[in-house]
Coordinates of C-alpha atoms in Angstrom, one line a residue:
M1314 CA 125.9 101.5 94.8
A1315 CA 128.8 101.1 92.4
D1316 CA 131.8 98.9 93.2
F1317 CA 134.1 101.7 93.9
H1318 CA 132.8 101.5 97.5
C1319 CA 135.3 98.7 98.0
P1320 CA 138.9 99.1 96.7
A1321 CA 141.4 96.4 96.3
E1322 CA 143.5 97.3 99.3
L1323 CA 142.9 97.4 103.1
G1324 CA 145.1 98.8 105.8
P1325 CA 144.8 99.1 109.6
Q1326 CA 143.0 102.2 110.7
P1327 CA 142.8 103.3 114.4
V1328 CA 139.4 104.0 115.9
T1329 CA 138.9 107.2 117.7
T1330 CA 136.6 107.1 120.7
A1331 CA 136.3 110.8 121.7
T1332 CA 133.1 112.7 121.2
T1333 CA 132.7 116.4 120.3
S1334 CA 132.0 118.8 123.1
G1335 CA 128.4 118.6 124.1
S1336 CA 127.7 115.6 121.9
T1337 CA 127.0 112.1 123.1
A1338 CA 126.7 108.9 121.1
P1339 CA 123.0 108.1 120.8
T1340 CA 121.6 104.9 122.2
H1341 CA 118.9 102.8 120.4
P1342 CA 117.7 100.1 122.7
L1343 CA 115.7 97.3 121.0
N1344 CA 112.7 95.8 122.6
I1345 CA 113.1 92.1 121.7
D1346 CA 110.6 89.3 122.0
A1347 CA 112.3 86.0 120.9
S1348 CA 109.0 84.2 120.8
I1349 CA 107.8 86.1 117.7
D1350 CA 109.4 83.4 115.5
A1351 CA 110.5 80.0 116.5
T1352 CA 113.5 80.3 114.1
H1353 CA 114.9 83.0 116.4
S1354 CA 116.8 81.2 119.1
K1355 CA 117.7 84.1 121.3
P1356 CA 117.1 87.8 121.5
S1357 CA 119.4 89.9 119.2
L1358 CA 121.7 92.4 120.7
P1359 CA 121.0 96.0 120.0
P1360 CA 123.4 98.1 117.9
N1361 CA 126.5 99.1 119.8
F1362 CA 128.1 102.5 119.1
K1363 CA 131.0 102.2 121.4
G1364 CA 134.2 103.4 119.8
I1365 CA 132.5 105.6 117.2
K1366 CA 133.0 109.3 117.2
F1367 CA 129.9 111.5 116.7
T1368 CA 130.5 115.1 115.4
R1369 CA 127.8 117.7 115.2
L1370 CA 127.9 119.9 112.2
K1371 CA 125.9 123.1 111.5
G1372 CA 124.7 121.7 108.1
P1373 CA 125.5 119.0 105.6
H1374 CA 128.2 121.1 103.9
D1375 CA 130.0 122.1 107.2
L1376 CA 132.6 119.4 107.1
P1377 CA 135.9 119.9 108.9
L1378 CA 138.6 121.7 106.8
N1379 CA 141.0 118.7 106.8
L1380 CA 138.2 116.4 105.5
R1381 CA 137.2 118.8 102.8
L1382 CA 140.9 118.9 101.7
R1383 CA 140.9 115.1 101.6
I1384 CA 137.8 115.1 99.5
Q1385 CA 139.3 117.5 96.9
A1386 CA 142.4 115.4 96.7
S1387 CA 140.4 112.2 96.2
K1388 CA 138.3 113.7 93.4
Y1389 CA 141.4 114.9 91.6
I1390 CA 143.0 111.4 91.9
S1391 CA 139.7 109.7 90.8
L1392 CA 140.0 111.6 87.4
N1393 CA 142.8 109.3 86.4
S1394 CA 141.9 106.2 88.4
Q1395 CA 139.2 103.6 87.8
K1396 CA 140.0 101.9 91.2
N1397 CA 139.6 105.0 93.2
R1398 CA 136.8 106.7 91.3
S1399 CA 134.3 108.7 93.4
S1400 CA 130.8 110.0 93.1
D1401 CA 128.8 112.7 94.6
T1402 CA 128.1 110.6 97.7
I1403 CA 130.8 107.9 97.8
I1404 CA 134.3 109.3 98.2
P1405 CA 137.5 107.1 98.6
L1406 CA 139.9 108.7 101.0
G1407 CA 143.2 107.0 100.5
K1408 CA 143.5 103.2 100.7
T1409 CA 141.9 102.6 104.1
Q1410 CA 138.8 104.9 104.4
I1411 CA 135.7 105.9 102.6
L1412 CA 133.3 108.8 103.1
K1413 CA 129.6 108.2 102.5
L1414 CA 127.6 111.5 102.3
N1415 CA 123.9 111.9 103.0
T1416 CA 123.1 108.3 104.0
R1417 CA 120.3 107.6 106.4
R1418 CA 120.8 106.9 110.1
N1419 CA 119.4 103.4 109.5
E1420 CA 122.6 102.4 107.7
L1421 CA 124.6 103.1 110.8
E1422 CA 122.2 101.3 113.1
A1423 CA 121.9 98.3 110.8
M1424 CA 125.7 97.9 110.3
E1425 CA 126.2 98.0 114.1
F1426 CA 123.3 95.6 114.6
V1427 CA 124.8 93.1 112.1
R1428 CA 128.2 93.5 113.6
A1429 CA 126.9 92.8 117.1
N1430 CA 125.0 89.6 116.1
T1431 CA 126.7 88.0 113.2
S1432 CA 130.1 87.1 111.7
I1433 CA 129.3 89.0 108.4
P1434 CA 132.1 91.4 107.5
V1435 CA 130.9 95.0 107.5
P1436 CA 132.9 98.2 107.3
R1437 CA 134.0 99.7 110.7
I1438 CA 132.6 103.1 111.4
Y1439 CA 135.1 105.7 112.5
E1440 CA 133.1 108.9 112.6
V1441 CA 129.5 110.0 112.2
Y1442 CA 128.7 113.5 111.1
E1443 CA 125.2 114.6 112.3
F1444 CA 123.5 117.9 111.3
P1445 CA 120.1 119.5 111.6
S1446 CA 117.4 118.4 109.0
S1447 CA 116.8 122.1 108.0
S1448 CA 118.9 125.2 108.0
P1449 CA 118.7 127.2 111.2
S1450 CA 116.4 130.2 111.2
S1451 CA 119.0 132.2 113.2
S1452 CA 122.8 132.2 113.1
S1453 CA 122.9 132.4 116.9
K1454 CA 124.8 129.5 118.4
A1455 CA 122.1 128.9 121.0
K1456 CA 119.5 128.3 118.4
Q1457 CA 121.8 126.0 116.4
D1458 CA 122.5 123.9 119.5
K1459 CA 118.8 123.4 120.2
Q1460 CA 118.1 122.1 116.7
E1461 CA 117.6 118.3 116.6
V1462 CA 119.8 116.4 114.3
G1463 CA 118.1 115.0 111.2
D1464 CA 117.8 111.5 109.8
N1465 CA 120.5 112.0 107.2
I1466 CA 124.2 111.6 108.2
H1467 CA 127.7 111.4 106.8
L1468 CA 129.7 108.2 107.6
L1469 CA 133.5 108.0 107.6
M1470 CA 134.2 104.3 107.5
E1471 CA 136.6 101.5 106.6
R1472 CA 137.3 100.5 103.0
L1473 CA 137.0 96.9 102.5
P1474 CA 139.2 94.8 100.1
N1475 CA 137.5 94.1 96.8
A1476 CA 138.4 92.7 93.4
P1477 CA 135.2 93.5 91.3
E1478 CA 136.8 92.1 88.2
T1479 CA 136.4 88.7 89.7
W1480 CA 132.7 88.6 89.1
T1481 CA 133.2 88.0 85.4
S1482 CA 136.0 85.5 85.8
M1483 CA 134.8 83.2 88.5
T1484 CA 135.4 79.4 87.9
P1485 CA 132.5 77.0 88.5
E1486 CA 134.1 76.0 91.8
Q1487 CA 134.4 79.6 92.9
V1488 CA 130.7 80.3 92.1
R1489 CA 129.8 77.3 94.2
S1490 CA 132.0 78.3 97.1
F1491 CA 130.6 81.9 96.9
G1492 CA 127.0 80.5 97.0
V1493 CA 127.8 78.5 100.1
Q1494 CA 129.3 81.5 101.9
L1495 CA 126.4 83.7 100.9
A1496 CA 123.9 81.1 102.2
D1497 CA 125.7 81.1 105.5
Y1498 CA 125.6 84.9 105.9
L1499 CA 121.9 85.1 104.8
A1500 CA 121.0 82.4 107.3
Q1501 CA 122.6 84.5 110.0
L1502 CA 120.7 87.6 108.9
R1503 CA 117.4 85.7 108.8
S1504 CA 117.9 84.4 112.4
L1505 CA 118.0 87.9 113.9
S1506 CA 115.0 88.8 116.1
P1507 CA 112.7 91.6 115.1
P1508 CA 111.0 94.1 117.7
P1509 CA 107.5 93.2 118.6
A1510 CA 104.6 95.2 117.3
P1511 CA 103.3 97.9 119.8
T1512 CA 99.8 96.6 119.9
S1513 CA 100.0 92.8 119.0
S1514 CA 102.3 89.9 119.0
S1515 CA 102.9 90.1 115.2
P1516 CA 106.3 91.4 114.1
L1517 CA 106.6 94.8 112.5
I1518 CA 107.9 95.7 109.1
C1519 CA 110.5 98.1 110.4
S1520 CA 114.0 99.2 110.9
V1521 CA 116.3 97.5 113.5
T1522 CA 115.1 100.1 116.0
G1523 CA 111.4 99.6 115.3
G1524 CA 111.1 102.7 113.2
P1525 CA 110.5 103.5 109.6
V1526 CA 112.3 101.8 106.7
Y1527 CA 113.6 103.2 103.4
D1528 CA 113.9 101.5 100.1
H1529 CA 114.0 103.0 96.7
R1530 CA 111.9 100.1 95.5
A1531 CA 109.0 102.0 97.1
G1532 CA 109.9 105.7 96.7
H1533 CA 112.5 108.0 98.1
T1534 CA 111.1 108.7 101.5
P1535 CA 110.9 106.6 104.6
F1536 CA 107.7 104.5 105.1
G1537 CA 106.1 102.4 108.0
P1538 CA 106.6 100.8 110.5
F1539 CA 103.8 98.4 109.7
P1540 CA 101.9 96.3 112.3
S1541 CA 101.4 93.5 109.7
I1542 CA 102.6 92.2 106.3
S1543 CA 99.1 92.9 105.0
K1544 CA 99.5 96.6 105.8
F1545 CA 102.9 96.6 104.1
H1546 CA 101.4 95.0 101.0
A1547 CA 98.7 97.6 100.9
Y1548 CA 101.3 100.2 100.9
L1549 CA 103.0 98.7 98.0
R1550 CA 99.7 98.7 96.0
L1551 CA 99.1 102.3 96.9
G1552 CA 96.2 101.1 98.9
C1553 CA 94.5 99.2 96.0
Q1554 CA 92.5 96.3 97.4
P1555 CA 94.1 92.9 96.4
Q1556 CA 91.1 91.7 94.6
E1557 CA 90.9 94.8 92.4
W1558 CA 94.6 94.5 91.1
T1559 CA 94.0 94.1 87.4
L1560 CA 97.5 93.7 86.0
D1561 CA 98.1 90.1 87.0
P1562 CA 96.2 87.7 89.5
I1563 CA 99.5 86.6 91.1
V1564 CA 99.5 89.9 93.0
T1565 CA 96.0 89.3 94.3
H1566 CA 97.1 85.8 95.5
I1567 CA 100.4 86.8 97.1
H1568 CA 98.9 89.9 98.8
S1569 CA 95.7 88.3 100.0
D1570 CA 95.4 88.2 103.8
S1571 CA 95.5 84.5 104.0
T1572 CA 98.8 84.3 102.0
S1573 CA 100.3 87.3 103.8
Q1574 CA 99.7 85.8 107.2
R1575 CA 101.8 82.7 106.2
Y1576 CA 105.0 84.7 105.8
N1577 CA 107.6 85.2 108.5
V1578 CA 109.4 88.5 109.0
K1579 CA 113.2 88.3 108.5
F1580 CA 116.0 90.7 108.8
T1581 CA 116.9 91.7 105.2
H1582 CA 119.8 93.5 103.6
A1583 CA 117.3 94.6 100.8
D1584 CA 119.9 95.5 98.2
L1585 CA 122.1 92.4 97.7
N1586 CA 123.8 92.4 94.3
P1587 CA 127.3 92.3 93.0
S1588 CA 127.8 96.1 93.6
N1589 CA 127.3 95.6 97.3
I1590 CA 129.1 92.4 98.0
C1591 CA 133.0 92.8 98.0
V1592 CA 134.9 89.8 96.8
S1593 CA 138.5 88.6 96.8
P1594 CA 140.4 87.5 93.7
T1595 CA 139.2 83.9 94.5
G1596 CA 135.6 84.9 94.8
Q1597 CA 135.4 84.8 98.7
I1598 CA 133.2 87.4 100.3
T1599 CA 135.3 90.1 102.0
G1600 CA 132.4 92.4 103.0
M1601 CA 128.8 93.5 102.6
I1602 CA 128.1 97.1 102.1
D1603 CA 125.2 99.6 101.7
W1604 CA 122.8 98.7 104.5
E1605 CA 120.7 101.8 104.0
F1606 CA 117.6 99.8 103.0
S1607 CA 117.9 97.1 105.5
G1608 CA 115.3 96.1 108.1
F1609 CA 112.7 93.5 108.9
Y1610 CA 110.6 92.6 105.8
P1611 CA 108.6 89.6 104.6
E1612 CA 110.8 86.7 104.2
Y1613 CA 110.8 86.8 100.3
W1614 CA 112.0 90.4 100.2
E1615 CA 115.7 89.6 100.1
Y1616 CA 115.3 87.3 97.2
T1617 CA 113.0 89.6 95.1
K1618 CA 115.1 92.6 95.7
M1619 CA 118.2 90.9 94.2
Y1620 CA 116.4 91.4 90.9
F1621 CA 115.4 95.0 91.3
A1622 CA 118.5 96.4 89.6
E1623 CA 119.9 93.5 87.6
G1624 CA 121.7 94.3 84.4
S1625 CA 125.5 94.1 84.5
P1626 CA 127.4 90.9 83.4
A1627 CA 128.4 90.5 87.0
Y1628 CA 124.9 89.3 87.8
D1629 CA 125.3 86.2 85.6
R1630 CA 127.7 84.7 88.2
F1631 CA 125.8 86.1 91.1
F1632 CA 122.5 84.4 90.1
E1633 CA 124.3 81.3 89.1
A1634 CA 125.6 81.1 92.7
V1635 CA 122.1 81.9 94.2
H1636 CA 120.2 79.4 92.2
G1637 CA 122.9 76.7 92.6
E1638 CA 122.8 76.8 96.3
D1639 CA 119.9 74.9 97.9
K1640 CA 120.1 76.6 101.2
I1641 CA 119.3 80.1 99.7
A1642 CA 115.5 80.3 99.7
K1643 CA 113.8 81.1 96.4
Y1644 CA 110.4 82.8 96.1
E1645 CA 109.5 82.7 92.3
D1646 CA 105.8 83.5 92.7
E1647 CA 106.6 86.4 94.9
L1648 CA 109.2 87.6 92.3
K1649 CA 106.5 87.4 89.6
A1650 CA 104.1 89.4 91.7
E1651 CA 106.8 92.0 92.5
R1652 CA 107.7 92.4 88.9
N1653 CA 104.2 92.9 88.1
I1654 CA 103.9 95.8 90.6
W1655 CA 107.3 97.2 89.4
R1656 CA 105.7 97.5 85.9
G1657 CA 102.6 99.1 87.2
I1658 CA 104.0 101.5 89.8
S1659 CA 107.2 103.4 89.4
P1660 CA 109.2 104.5 92.6
W1661 CA 108.3 108.2 91.9
R1662 CA 104.6 107.3 92.0
Y1663 CA 104.9 106.3 95.6
D1664 CA 106.4 109.8 96.4
E1665 CA 103.5 111.5 94.6
Y1666 CA 100.8 109.4 96.1
Y1667 CA 101.9 109.4 99.7
A1668 CA 102.7 113.1 99.5
D1669 CA 99.0 113.5 98.9
H1670 CA 98.0 110.7 101.3
P1671 CA 100.4 111.0 104.3
E1672 CA 98.0 109.3 106.6
D1673 CA 98.5 106.1 104.7
R1674 CA 102.3 106.1 104.9
G1675 CA 102.3 103.8 108.0
G1676 CA 99.6 101.4 106.6
G1677 CA 96.7 103.4 108.2
A1678 CA 93.1 102.5 108.0
G1679 CA 92.7 104.3 104.7
A1680 CA 95.4 102.4 103.0
E1681 CA 93.4 99.1 102.7
G1682 CA 90.2 100.8 101.7
Q1683 CA 91.5 102.6 98.5
K1684 CA 90.0 101.6 95.1
C1685 CA 92.4 101.0 92.3
S1686 CA 90.5 103.5 90.2
D1687 CA 90.8 106.2 92.8
G1688 CA 94.4 106.8 92.7
G1689 CA 95.8 103.3 93.1
V1690 CA 97.3 101.2 90.4
G1691 CA 95.0 102.3 87.6
N1692 CA 96.3 105.9 87.7
A1693 CA 99.8 104.6 88.7
A1694 CA 100.1 102.4 85.6
A1695 CA 98.9 105.3 83.4
S1696 CA 101.4 107.6 84.8
S1697 CA 104.3 105.2 84.2
E1698 CA 103.6 104.9 80.4

């Protein structure tokens, strides 16, 4: 996401605790097994939705009138303001609030999970707008009330302080200090306990609630959960067997069963970059945002995903801090393997392939038996040219 998610000002904002008539805040208990990984010293607390207002809408466009007026005012202001610019999905509402449209429920759950278990600054959630996943077939209120809410939601939340221009003007000492602070926050994330797999003691590749994850690195629809890292790797290869990957042998090595079994599963933001880390004028971290892709992934995923969207000058200072801090784990071989897959399979190819092979979306039996020449990387690479 762009840096307009975090403005330069922050003011107090009361939290409303009421819920709409007939609506109750959902609960998402986690089944935690602290013995999964010796690095997890205690079970992690589940997300806590206390103090968050949940409002049921008829559809994604059925926002309250006062909120629609605020949106229109914000878009008008953004035409003449770089600091308050908006997009189709991220809308600043004054100096203290932001509205994020059509995000996934996982972002809400992940943010509250992080808030409950770490000292990482994340935006406070004021209100969640839920709506059915499809339009009602009847206009009757009874049928609308019976429709289950979908995975997509709107979030009204706090705007965190940010000085994005700092990224290109950090001094060496500020870069070093940023790296130390980032290392501490990453260590906190990586200490969180994952839910156990339903049929074995191995951790799942999953969301904080044990469900599917979502990451535009691998398409635009949720995938998983996976009972093993090998199953997750098979998903990334479109089912192509590791030994049949022809673009670079590093993928065969990293994705082999023997290597996959050596990785731990760690809680991961999965989209850490200068656009999603708010900083002060002195380079201190004031917040981490955009948790939509977060979940439990192989331990290298945080590092490799940092490179997925690199490009702006801000990344120079960011990577200088990452590589200058010894306590931030680096995974260069895994990054090389990931880049090789990125070149061979575009995110859109995942959407196409798994639309035709829905049984493999969770790492099913068919996923690891697919030949590269039968719809795997061979065709994927051809379709990306």
